[in-house]
Coordinates of C-alpha atoms and ligand atoms in Angstrom, one line a residue:
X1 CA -10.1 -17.3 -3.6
X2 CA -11.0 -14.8 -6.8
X3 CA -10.1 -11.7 -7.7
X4 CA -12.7 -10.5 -5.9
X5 CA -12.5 -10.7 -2.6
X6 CA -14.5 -13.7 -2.1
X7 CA -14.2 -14.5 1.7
X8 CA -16.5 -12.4 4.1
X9 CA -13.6 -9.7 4.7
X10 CA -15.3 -8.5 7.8
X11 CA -15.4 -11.4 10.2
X12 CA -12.9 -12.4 12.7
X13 CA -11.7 -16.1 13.7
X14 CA -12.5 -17.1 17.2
X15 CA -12.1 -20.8 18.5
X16 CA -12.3 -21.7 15.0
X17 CA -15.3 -19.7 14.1
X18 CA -15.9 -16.8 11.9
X19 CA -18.0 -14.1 12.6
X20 CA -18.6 -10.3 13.2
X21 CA -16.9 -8.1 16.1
X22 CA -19.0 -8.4 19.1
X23 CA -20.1 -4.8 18.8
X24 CA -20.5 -5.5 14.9
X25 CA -18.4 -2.8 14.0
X26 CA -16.6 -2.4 10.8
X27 CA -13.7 -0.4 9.9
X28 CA -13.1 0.7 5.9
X29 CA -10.2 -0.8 4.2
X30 CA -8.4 1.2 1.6
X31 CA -6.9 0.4 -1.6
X32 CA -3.9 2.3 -1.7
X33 CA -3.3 2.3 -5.6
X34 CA -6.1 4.6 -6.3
X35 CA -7.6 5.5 -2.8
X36 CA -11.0 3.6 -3.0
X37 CA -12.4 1.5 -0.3
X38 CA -11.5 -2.3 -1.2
X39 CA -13.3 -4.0 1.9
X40 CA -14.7 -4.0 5.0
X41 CA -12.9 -5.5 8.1
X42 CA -14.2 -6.3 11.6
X43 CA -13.7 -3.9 14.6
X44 CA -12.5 -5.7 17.1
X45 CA -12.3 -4.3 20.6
X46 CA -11.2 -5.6 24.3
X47 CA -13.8 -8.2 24.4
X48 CA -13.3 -9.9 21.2
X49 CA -9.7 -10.5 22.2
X50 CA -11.1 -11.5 25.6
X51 CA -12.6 -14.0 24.1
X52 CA -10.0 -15.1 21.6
X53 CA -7.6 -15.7 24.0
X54 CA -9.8 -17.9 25.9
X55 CA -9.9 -20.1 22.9
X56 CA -6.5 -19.7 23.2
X57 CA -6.6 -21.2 26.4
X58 CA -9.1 -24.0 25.6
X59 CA -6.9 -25.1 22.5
X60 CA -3.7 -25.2 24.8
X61 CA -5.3 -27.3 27.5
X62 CA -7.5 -29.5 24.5
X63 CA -6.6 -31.1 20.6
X64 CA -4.1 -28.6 20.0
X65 CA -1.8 -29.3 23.3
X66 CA -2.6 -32.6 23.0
X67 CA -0.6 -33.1 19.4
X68 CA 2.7 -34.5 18.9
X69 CA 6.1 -31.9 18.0
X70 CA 5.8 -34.1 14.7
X71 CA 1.9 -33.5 14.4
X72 CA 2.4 -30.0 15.0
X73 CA 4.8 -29.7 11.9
X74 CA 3.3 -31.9 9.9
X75 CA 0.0 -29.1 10.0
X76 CA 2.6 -26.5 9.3
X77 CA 4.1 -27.7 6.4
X78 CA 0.7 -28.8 4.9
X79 CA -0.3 -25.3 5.1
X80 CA 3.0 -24.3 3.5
X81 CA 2.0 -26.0 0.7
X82 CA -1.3 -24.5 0.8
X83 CA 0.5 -21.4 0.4
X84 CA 2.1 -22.4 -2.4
X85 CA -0.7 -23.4 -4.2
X86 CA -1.9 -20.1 -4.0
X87 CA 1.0 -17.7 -4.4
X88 CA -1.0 -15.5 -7.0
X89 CA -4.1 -15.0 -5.2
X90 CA -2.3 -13.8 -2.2
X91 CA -0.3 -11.9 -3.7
X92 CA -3.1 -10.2 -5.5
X93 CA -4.6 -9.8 -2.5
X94 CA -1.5 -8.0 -1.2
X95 CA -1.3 -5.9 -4.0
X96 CA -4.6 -4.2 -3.4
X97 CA -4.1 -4.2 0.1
X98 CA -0.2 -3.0 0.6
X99 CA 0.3 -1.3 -2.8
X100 CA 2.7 -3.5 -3.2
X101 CA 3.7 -4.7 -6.7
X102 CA 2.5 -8.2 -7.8
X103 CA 5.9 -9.4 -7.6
X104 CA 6.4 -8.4 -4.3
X105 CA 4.0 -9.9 -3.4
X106 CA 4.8 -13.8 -4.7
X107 CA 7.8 -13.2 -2.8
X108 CA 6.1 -12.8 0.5
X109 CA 3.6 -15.3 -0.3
X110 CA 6.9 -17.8 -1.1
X111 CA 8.5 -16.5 2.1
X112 CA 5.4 -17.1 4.3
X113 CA 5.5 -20.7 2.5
X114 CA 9.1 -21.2 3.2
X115 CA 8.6 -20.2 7.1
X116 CA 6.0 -22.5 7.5
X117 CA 8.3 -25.1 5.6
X118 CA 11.3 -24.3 7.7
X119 CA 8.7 -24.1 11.5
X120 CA 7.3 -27.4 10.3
X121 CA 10.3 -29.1 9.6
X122 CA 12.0 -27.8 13.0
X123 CA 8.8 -28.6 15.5
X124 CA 10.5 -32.0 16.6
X125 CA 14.3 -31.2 16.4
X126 CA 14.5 -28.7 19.5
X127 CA 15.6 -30.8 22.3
X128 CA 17.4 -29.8 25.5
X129 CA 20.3 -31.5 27.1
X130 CA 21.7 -33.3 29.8
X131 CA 24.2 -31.0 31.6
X132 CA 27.3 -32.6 33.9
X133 CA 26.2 -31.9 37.9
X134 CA 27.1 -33.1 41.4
X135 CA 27.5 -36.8 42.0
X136 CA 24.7 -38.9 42.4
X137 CA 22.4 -36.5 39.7
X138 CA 21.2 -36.5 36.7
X139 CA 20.4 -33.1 35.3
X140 CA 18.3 -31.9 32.1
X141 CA 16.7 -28.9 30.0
X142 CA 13.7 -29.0 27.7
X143 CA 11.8 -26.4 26.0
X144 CA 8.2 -25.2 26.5
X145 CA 5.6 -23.2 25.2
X146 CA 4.4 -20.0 26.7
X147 CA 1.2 -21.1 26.4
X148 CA -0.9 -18.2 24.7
X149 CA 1.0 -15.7 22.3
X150 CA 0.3 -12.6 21.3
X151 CA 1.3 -11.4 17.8
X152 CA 0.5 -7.2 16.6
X153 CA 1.6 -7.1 13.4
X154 CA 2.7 -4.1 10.6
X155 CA 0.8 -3.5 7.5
X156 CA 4.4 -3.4 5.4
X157 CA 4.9 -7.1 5.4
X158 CA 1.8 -9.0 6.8
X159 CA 2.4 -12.8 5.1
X160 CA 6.0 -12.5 6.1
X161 CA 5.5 -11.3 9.3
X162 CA 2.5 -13.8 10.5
X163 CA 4.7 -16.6 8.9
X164 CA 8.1 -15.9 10.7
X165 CA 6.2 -15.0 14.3
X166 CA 2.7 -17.1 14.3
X167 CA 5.1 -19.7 12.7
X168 CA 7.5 -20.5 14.7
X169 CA 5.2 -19.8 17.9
X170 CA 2.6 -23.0 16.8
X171 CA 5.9 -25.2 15.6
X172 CA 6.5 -24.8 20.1
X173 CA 3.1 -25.5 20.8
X174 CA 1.8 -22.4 21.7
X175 CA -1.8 -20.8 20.5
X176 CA -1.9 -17.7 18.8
X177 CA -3.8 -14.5 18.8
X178 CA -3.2 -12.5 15.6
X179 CA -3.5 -8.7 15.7
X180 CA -3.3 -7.4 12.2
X181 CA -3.1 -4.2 11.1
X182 CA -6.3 -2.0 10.3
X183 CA -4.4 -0.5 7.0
X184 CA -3.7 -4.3 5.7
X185 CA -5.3 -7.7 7.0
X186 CA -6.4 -9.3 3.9
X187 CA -4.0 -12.1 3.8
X188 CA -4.2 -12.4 7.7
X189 CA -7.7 -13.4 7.1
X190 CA -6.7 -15.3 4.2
X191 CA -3.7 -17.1 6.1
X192 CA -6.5 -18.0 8.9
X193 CA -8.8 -19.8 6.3
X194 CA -5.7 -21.8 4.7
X195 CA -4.7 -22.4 8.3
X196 CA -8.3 -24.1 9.2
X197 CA -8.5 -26.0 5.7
X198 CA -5.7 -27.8 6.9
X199 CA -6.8 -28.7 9.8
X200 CA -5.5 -26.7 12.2
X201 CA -7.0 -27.3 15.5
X202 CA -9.8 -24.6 16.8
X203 CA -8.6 -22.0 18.6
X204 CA -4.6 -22.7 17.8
X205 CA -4.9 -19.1 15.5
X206 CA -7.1 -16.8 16.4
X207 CA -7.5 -13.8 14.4
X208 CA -8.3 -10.3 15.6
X209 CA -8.3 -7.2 13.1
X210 CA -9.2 -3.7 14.1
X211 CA -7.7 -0.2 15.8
X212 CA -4.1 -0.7 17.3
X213 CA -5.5 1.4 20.1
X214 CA -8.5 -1.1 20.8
X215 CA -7.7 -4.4 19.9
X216 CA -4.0 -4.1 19.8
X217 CA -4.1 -2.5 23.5
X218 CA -6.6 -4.7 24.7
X219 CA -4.1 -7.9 23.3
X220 CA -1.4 -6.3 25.0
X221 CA -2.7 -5.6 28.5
X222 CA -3.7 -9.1 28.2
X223 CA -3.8 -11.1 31.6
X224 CA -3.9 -14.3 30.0
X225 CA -1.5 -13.7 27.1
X226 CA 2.0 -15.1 28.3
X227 CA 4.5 -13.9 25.1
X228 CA 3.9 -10.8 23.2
X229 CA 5.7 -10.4 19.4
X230 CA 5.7 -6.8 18.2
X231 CA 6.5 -5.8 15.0
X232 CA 5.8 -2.1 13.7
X233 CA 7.0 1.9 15.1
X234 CA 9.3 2.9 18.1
X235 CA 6.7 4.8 19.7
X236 CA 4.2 1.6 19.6
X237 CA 6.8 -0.2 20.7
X238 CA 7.4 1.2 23.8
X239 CA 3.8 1.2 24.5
X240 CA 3.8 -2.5 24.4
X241 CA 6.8 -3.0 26.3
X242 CA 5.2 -1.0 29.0
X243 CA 1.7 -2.9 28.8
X244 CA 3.6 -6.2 28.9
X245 CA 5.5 -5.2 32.0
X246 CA 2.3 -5.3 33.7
X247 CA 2.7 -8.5 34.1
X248 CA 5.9 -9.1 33.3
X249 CA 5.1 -10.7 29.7
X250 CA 8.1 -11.1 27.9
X251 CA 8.4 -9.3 24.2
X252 CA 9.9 -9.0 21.4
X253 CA 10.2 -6.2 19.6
X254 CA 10.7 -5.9 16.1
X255 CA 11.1 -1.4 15.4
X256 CA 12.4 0.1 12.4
X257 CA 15.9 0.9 11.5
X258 CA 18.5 3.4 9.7
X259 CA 20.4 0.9 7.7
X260 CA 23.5 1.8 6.5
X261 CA 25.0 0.2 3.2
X262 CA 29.0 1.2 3.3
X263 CA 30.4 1.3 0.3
X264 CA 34.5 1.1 -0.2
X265 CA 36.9 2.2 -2.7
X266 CA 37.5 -1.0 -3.2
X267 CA 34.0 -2.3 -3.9
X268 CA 33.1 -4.0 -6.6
X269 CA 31.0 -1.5 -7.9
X270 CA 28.8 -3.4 -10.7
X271 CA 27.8 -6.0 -8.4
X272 CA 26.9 -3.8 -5.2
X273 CA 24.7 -1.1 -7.3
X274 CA 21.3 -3.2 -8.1
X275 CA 21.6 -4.2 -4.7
X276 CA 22.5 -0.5 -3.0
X277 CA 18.9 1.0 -5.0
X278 CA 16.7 -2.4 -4.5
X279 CA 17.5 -2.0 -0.4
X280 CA 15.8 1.6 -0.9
X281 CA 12.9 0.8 -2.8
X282 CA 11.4 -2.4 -2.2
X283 CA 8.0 -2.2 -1.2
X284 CA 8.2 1.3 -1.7
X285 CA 10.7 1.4 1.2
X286 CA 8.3 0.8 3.5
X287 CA 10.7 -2.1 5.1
X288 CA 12.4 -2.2 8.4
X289 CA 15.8 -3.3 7.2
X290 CA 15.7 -0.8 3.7
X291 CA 19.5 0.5 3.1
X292 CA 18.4 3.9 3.6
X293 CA 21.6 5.4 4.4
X294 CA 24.2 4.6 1.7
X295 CA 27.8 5.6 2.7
X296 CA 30.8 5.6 0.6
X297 CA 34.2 6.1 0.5
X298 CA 35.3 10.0 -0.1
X299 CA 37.6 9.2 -3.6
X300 CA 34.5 7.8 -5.4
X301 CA 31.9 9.5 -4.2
X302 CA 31.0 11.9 -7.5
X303 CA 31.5 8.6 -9.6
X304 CA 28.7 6.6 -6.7
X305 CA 26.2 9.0 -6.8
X306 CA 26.0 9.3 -10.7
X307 CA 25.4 5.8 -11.6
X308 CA 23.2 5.1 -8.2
X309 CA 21.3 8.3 -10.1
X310 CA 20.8 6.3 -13.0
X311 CA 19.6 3.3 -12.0
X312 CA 16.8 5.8 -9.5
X313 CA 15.9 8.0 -12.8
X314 CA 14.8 4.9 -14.6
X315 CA 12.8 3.7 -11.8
X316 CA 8.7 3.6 -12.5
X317 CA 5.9 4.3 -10.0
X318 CA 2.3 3.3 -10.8
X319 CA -0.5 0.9 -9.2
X320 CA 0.4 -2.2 -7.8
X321 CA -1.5 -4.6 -10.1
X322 CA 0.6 -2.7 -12.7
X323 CA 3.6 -4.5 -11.4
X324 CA 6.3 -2.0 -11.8
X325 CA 8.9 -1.1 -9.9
X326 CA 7.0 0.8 -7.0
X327 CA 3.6 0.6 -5.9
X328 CA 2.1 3.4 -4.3
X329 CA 2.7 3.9 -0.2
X330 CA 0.0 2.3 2.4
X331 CA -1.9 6.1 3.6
X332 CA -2.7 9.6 3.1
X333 CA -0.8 9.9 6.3
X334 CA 2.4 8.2 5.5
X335 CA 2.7 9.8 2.2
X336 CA 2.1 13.2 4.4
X337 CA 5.0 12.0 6.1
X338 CA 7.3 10.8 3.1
X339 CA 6.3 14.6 1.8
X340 CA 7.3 16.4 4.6
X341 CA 11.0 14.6 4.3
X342 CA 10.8 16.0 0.8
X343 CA 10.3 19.7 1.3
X344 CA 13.0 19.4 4.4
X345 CA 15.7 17.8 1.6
X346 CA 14.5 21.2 -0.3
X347 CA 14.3 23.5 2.7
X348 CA 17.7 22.6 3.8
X349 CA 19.2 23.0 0.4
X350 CA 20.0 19.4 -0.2
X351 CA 21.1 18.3 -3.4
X352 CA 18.6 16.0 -5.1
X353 CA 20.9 13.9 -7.2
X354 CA 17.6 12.2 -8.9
X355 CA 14.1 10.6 -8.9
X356 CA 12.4 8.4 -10.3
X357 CA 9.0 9.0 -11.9
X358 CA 4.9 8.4 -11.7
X359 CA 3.6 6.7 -14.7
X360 CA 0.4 8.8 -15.9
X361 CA -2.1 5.8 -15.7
X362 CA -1.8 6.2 -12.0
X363 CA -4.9 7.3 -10.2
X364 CA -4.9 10.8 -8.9
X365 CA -6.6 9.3 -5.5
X366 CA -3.3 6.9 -4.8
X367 CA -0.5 7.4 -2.5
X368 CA 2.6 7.9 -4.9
X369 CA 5.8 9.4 -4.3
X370 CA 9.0 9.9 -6.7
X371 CA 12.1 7.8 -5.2
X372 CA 14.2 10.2 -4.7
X373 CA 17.8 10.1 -4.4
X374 CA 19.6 12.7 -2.1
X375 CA 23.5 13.0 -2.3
X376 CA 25.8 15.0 -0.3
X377 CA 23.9 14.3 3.1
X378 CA 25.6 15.8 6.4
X379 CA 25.3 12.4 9.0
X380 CA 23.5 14.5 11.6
X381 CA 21.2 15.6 9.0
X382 CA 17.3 14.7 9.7
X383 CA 17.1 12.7 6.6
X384 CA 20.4 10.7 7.7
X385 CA 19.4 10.3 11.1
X386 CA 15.0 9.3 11.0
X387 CA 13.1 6.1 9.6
X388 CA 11.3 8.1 6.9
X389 CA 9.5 4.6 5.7
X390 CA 9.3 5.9 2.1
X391 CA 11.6 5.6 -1.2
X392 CA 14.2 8.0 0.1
X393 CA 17.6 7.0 0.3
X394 CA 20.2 9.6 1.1
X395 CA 24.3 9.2 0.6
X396 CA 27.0 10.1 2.4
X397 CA 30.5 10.2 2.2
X398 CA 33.5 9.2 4.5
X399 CA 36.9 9.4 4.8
X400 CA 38.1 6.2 6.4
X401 CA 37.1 2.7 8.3
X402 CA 36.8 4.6 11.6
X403 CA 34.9 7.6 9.7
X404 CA 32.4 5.0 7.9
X405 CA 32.1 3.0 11.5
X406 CA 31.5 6.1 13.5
X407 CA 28.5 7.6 11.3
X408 CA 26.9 3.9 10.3
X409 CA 26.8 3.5 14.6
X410 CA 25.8 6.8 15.1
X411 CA 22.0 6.6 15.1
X412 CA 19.7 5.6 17.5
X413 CA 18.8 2.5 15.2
X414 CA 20.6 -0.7 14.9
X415 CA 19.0 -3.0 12.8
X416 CA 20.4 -4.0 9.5
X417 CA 24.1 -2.9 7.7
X418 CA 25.9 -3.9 4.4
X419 CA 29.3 -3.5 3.9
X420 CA 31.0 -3.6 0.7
X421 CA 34.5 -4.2 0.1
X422 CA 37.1 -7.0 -1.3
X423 CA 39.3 -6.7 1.7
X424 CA 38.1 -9.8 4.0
X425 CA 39.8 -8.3 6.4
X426 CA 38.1 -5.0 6.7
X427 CA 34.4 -6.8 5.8
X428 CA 34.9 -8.8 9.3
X429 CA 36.5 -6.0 11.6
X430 CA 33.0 -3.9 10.4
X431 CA 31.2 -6.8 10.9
X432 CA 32.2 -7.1 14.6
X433 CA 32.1 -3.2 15.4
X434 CA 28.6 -2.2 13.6
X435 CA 26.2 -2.1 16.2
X436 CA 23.2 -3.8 14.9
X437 CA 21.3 -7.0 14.4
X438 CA 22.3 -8.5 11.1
X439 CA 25.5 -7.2 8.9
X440 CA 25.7 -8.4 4.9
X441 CA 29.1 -8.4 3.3
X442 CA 28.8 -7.7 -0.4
X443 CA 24.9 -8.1 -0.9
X444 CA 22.1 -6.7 1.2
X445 CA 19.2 -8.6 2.1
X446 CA 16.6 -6.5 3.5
X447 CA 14.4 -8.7 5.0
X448 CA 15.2 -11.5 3.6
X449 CA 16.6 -14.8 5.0
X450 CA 14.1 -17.4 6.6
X451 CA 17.0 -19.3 8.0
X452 CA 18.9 -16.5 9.3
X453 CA 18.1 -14.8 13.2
X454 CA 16.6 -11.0 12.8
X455 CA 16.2 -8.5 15.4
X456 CA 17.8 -5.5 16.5
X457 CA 19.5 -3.2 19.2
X458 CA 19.0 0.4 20.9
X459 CA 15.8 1.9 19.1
X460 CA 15.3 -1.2 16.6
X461 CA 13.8 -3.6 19.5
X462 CA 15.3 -6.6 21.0
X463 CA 14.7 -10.6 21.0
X464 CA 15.3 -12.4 17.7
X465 CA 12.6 -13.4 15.2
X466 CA 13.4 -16.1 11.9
X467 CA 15.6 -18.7 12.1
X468 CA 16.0 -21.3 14.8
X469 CA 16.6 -18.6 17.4
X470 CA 12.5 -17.7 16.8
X471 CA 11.8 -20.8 18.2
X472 CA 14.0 -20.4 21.7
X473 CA 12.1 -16.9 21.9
X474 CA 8.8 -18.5 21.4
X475 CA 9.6 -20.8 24.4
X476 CA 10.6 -21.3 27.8
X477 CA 13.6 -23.7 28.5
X478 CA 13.0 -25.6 32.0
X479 CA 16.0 -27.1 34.3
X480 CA 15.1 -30.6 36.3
X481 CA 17.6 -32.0 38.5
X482 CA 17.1 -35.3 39.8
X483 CA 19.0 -36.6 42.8
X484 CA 19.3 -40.4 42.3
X485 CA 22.3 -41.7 44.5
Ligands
NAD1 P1 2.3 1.2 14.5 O1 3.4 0.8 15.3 O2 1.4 2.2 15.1 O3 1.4 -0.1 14.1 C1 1.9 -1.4 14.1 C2 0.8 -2.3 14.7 O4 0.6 -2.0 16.1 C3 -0.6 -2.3 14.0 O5 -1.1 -3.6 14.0 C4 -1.3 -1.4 15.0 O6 -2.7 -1.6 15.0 C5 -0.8 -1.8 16.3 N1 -0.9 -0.8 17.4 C6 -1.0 0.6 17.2 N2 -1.1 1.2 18.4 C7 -1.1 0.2 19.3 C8 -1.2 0.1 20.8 N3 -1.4 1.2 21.5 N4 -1.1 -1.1 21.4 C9 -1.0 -2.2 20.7 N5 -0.9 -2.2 19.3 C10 -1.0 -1.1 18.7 O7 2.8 1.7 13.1 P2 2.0 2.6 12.0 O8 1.2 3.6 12.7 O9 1.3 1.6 11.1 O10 3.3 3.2 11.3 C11 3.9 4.3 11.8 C12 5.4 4.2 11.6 O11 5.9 3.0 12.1 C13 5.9 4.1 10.1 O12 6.0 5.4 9.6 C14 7.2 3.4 10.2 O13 8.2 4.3 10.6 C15 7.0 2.5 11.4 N6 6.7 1.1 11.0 C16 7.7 0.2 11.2 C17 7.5 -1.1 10.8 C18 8.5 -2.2 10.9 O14 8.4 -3.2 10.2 N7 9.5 -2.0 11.8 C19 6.2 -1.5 10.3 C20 5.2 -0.5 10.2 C21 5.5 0.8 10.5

């Protein structure tokens, strides 16, 4: 891969095929850095995913469903090195895709390396058991896979998001059909050629691209899809859930979040501050998990708020190959959206304690906002209470444990929270009342952690994706009972 885009960008992969939608439709990709079109991607509608989830089928029931657990990793980890080999072209790709700074994106290229790593390794070490029955039997579990998969994925993440669900779904033997996302599917495509230069059977990954309301529907109505992994908005969400309920598909949903970092009087200030400001603005806090909601402790609230102000005036937004410390959002619409939280911090007389600021080389056609920095947030507050999916993180203050505890649980959301404090105590009493999927004590890790399971409650989805627990979602565990005397 060059810098130029040097794969046809507007084919689909099918049974191990590339080649136009059916309908040979196209759909405009846009460079978000300066608003130009960067590609052309394939249109897929109902019958291309017909038809890729019939190769699906045929790679379940041929070569692919015939290999080994050990076979099946091996192929994974071979294309985790693959990955690795090519961390800068991906990335570049990323960066004109996403917007995303060129750093960001080696780390998701590294990350989609390390879940294929980790998928590969674990193929062959899920096992059941043998569980104490009646007299005279011998009972036992083992794991299998769905059978065909279904993965609709977000443009924020794509590589880390194919690599944690299509990841651990091949390591249990099932096949996969990838929905990307029409705003992003560069490195999908480019994940699907790695994936077939390294052998990976026909028809074990096909890929899809086009409209969430085509192909993404048409994937998730699906007769013949058996598991259905969902990562992206609340209100898409729920769609899928109700499409896979159809027939009773199981899913996992993967929605966004509120996060709350809480920050005590006791913290240890120096350490939690480069952590409190990344959670907000990685990848231009377009991120499920961002710390968007930074709470702390009444007595040092002025003191807070001042030095989280100068790290955010500091900050530097420009195009993503310019590798600073924000790239410009994914649309015209979501910076519409970013904007309209803007003017409600100003038309609500919120206190903008800073921002951060555009570098002039950026191109006036790009999709750049100012991180901005609001202080003195009421909880119940529209900007403390909705995913705004943009550079905006807003702080609040508290008076005590139960204070801190009753506004970071008191949003529909319940994804990510970080607490902050050098009472171990405290830290673990938080960490069993927060209401959410994953809790950092002193550090934040939004998004991060191969190893560790991620997933959420109430309006942030349910199942469990990364980790091991991936790989008990992406299969079925049977029961046999034998009666032998
Ligand atoms: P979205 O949920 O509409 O899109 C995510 C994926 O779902 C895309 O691949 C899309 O094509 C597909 N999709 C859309 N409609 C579908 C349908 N009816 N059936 C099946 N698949 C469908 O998200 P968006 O429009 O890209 O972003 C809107 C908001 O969602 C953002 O502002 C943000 O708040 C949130 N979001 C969250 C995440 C996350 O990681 N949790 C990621 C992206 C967006």
């Amino acid at each position: 891969m060059r810098e130029t885009l040097p794969f046809p960008t507007h084919e689909l992969l099918i049974a191990g095929r590339w080649r136009e939608a059916g309908s040979g439709q196209r759909l405009p990709l846009m460079n978000p850095s300066d608003g130009s079109t960067l590609a052309e991607i394939a249109r897929g509608n109902a019958e291309d995913v017909d038809a890729a989830v019939q190769a699906a089928q045929a790679a379940r029931a041929g070569e692919w469903g015939r290999l080994t657990a050990a076979e099946r990793g091996r192929l994974l980890m071979a294309m985790g090195r693959a990955v690795l080999e090519r961390v800068d072209e991906l990335a570049r790709l990323e960066a004109l895709d996403v917007g995303k700074p060129l750093r960001q994106g080696r780390a998701d290229a590294v990350a989609l390396a390390r879940y294929l790593e980790f998928y590969g390794g674990a193929a062959d070490k899920v096992s059941g058991e043998t569980i104490p029955y009646l007299n005279g039997y011998t009972a036992l579990t083992w794991r299998e896979p769905h059978g065909v998969t279904g993965h609709v994925v977000p443009w924020n993440y794509p590589m880390q998001i194919i690599g944690r669900s299509v990841g651990a779904a091949l390591a249990m033997g099932n096949a996969c059909v990838l929905k990307p996302a029409e705003e992003a599917c560069l490195t999908a495509l480019a994940i699907g050629r790695i994936a077939q230069q390294c052998g990976l059977p026909a028809g074990a990954l096909n890929i899809v691209p086009g409209l969430g309301e085509e192909a993404g529907a048409a994937l998730t109505a699906h007769a013949g899809v058996q598991h259905l992994s969902f990562t992206g908005s609340v209100a898409t969400g729920r769609l899928v859930q109700a499409a896979a309920a159809k027939h009773t598909v199981p899913v996992t949903l993967e929605l966004g979040g509120k996060s709350p970092q809480i920050v005590f009087a006791d913290a240890e200030l120096d350490a939690a501050l480069p952590f409190l400001v990344n959670a907000g603005i990685q990848n231009a806090g377009q991120t499920c998990s961002a710390g968007s909601r930074i709470l702390v402790e009444r007595s040092r609230f002025d003191e807070v708020v001042e030095r989280l102000a100068q790290r955010v005036r500091v900050l530097k937004v420009g195009p993503a190959l310019a590798d600073l410390d924000l790239g410009p959002l994914i649309s015209k619409r979501q910076h519409e959206i970013v904007s309209h939280y803007l003017g409600l911090a100003r038309d609500t007389g919120l206190s903008v304690a800073a921002q951060g600021e555009i570098v002039d080389s950026a191109p006036a056609g790009g999709f750049y906002v100012r991180p901005t920095l609001v202080a003195a947030v009421p909880a119940a507050h529209a900007l403390a209470q909705e995913e705004i999916f943009g550079p905006v993180q807003v702080v609040i203050a508290f008076d005590d444990e139960a204070d801190a505890l009753r506004i970071a649980n008191g949003t529909p959301y319940g994804l990510v929270a970080g607490v902050w404090t050098r009472d171990g105590s405290r830290a673990l009493r938080m960490a069993r009342a927060l209401r959410c999927g994953q809790v950092f004590i002193n550090n934040y890790g939004a998004g991060g952690g191969v190893e560790l399971p991620f997933g959420g409650v109430g309006a942030s989805g349910h199942g469990r994706e990364k980790g091991f627990e991936a790989l008990y979602g992406f299969s079925a565990l049977k029961t046999v009972a034998i009666l032998h005397g």
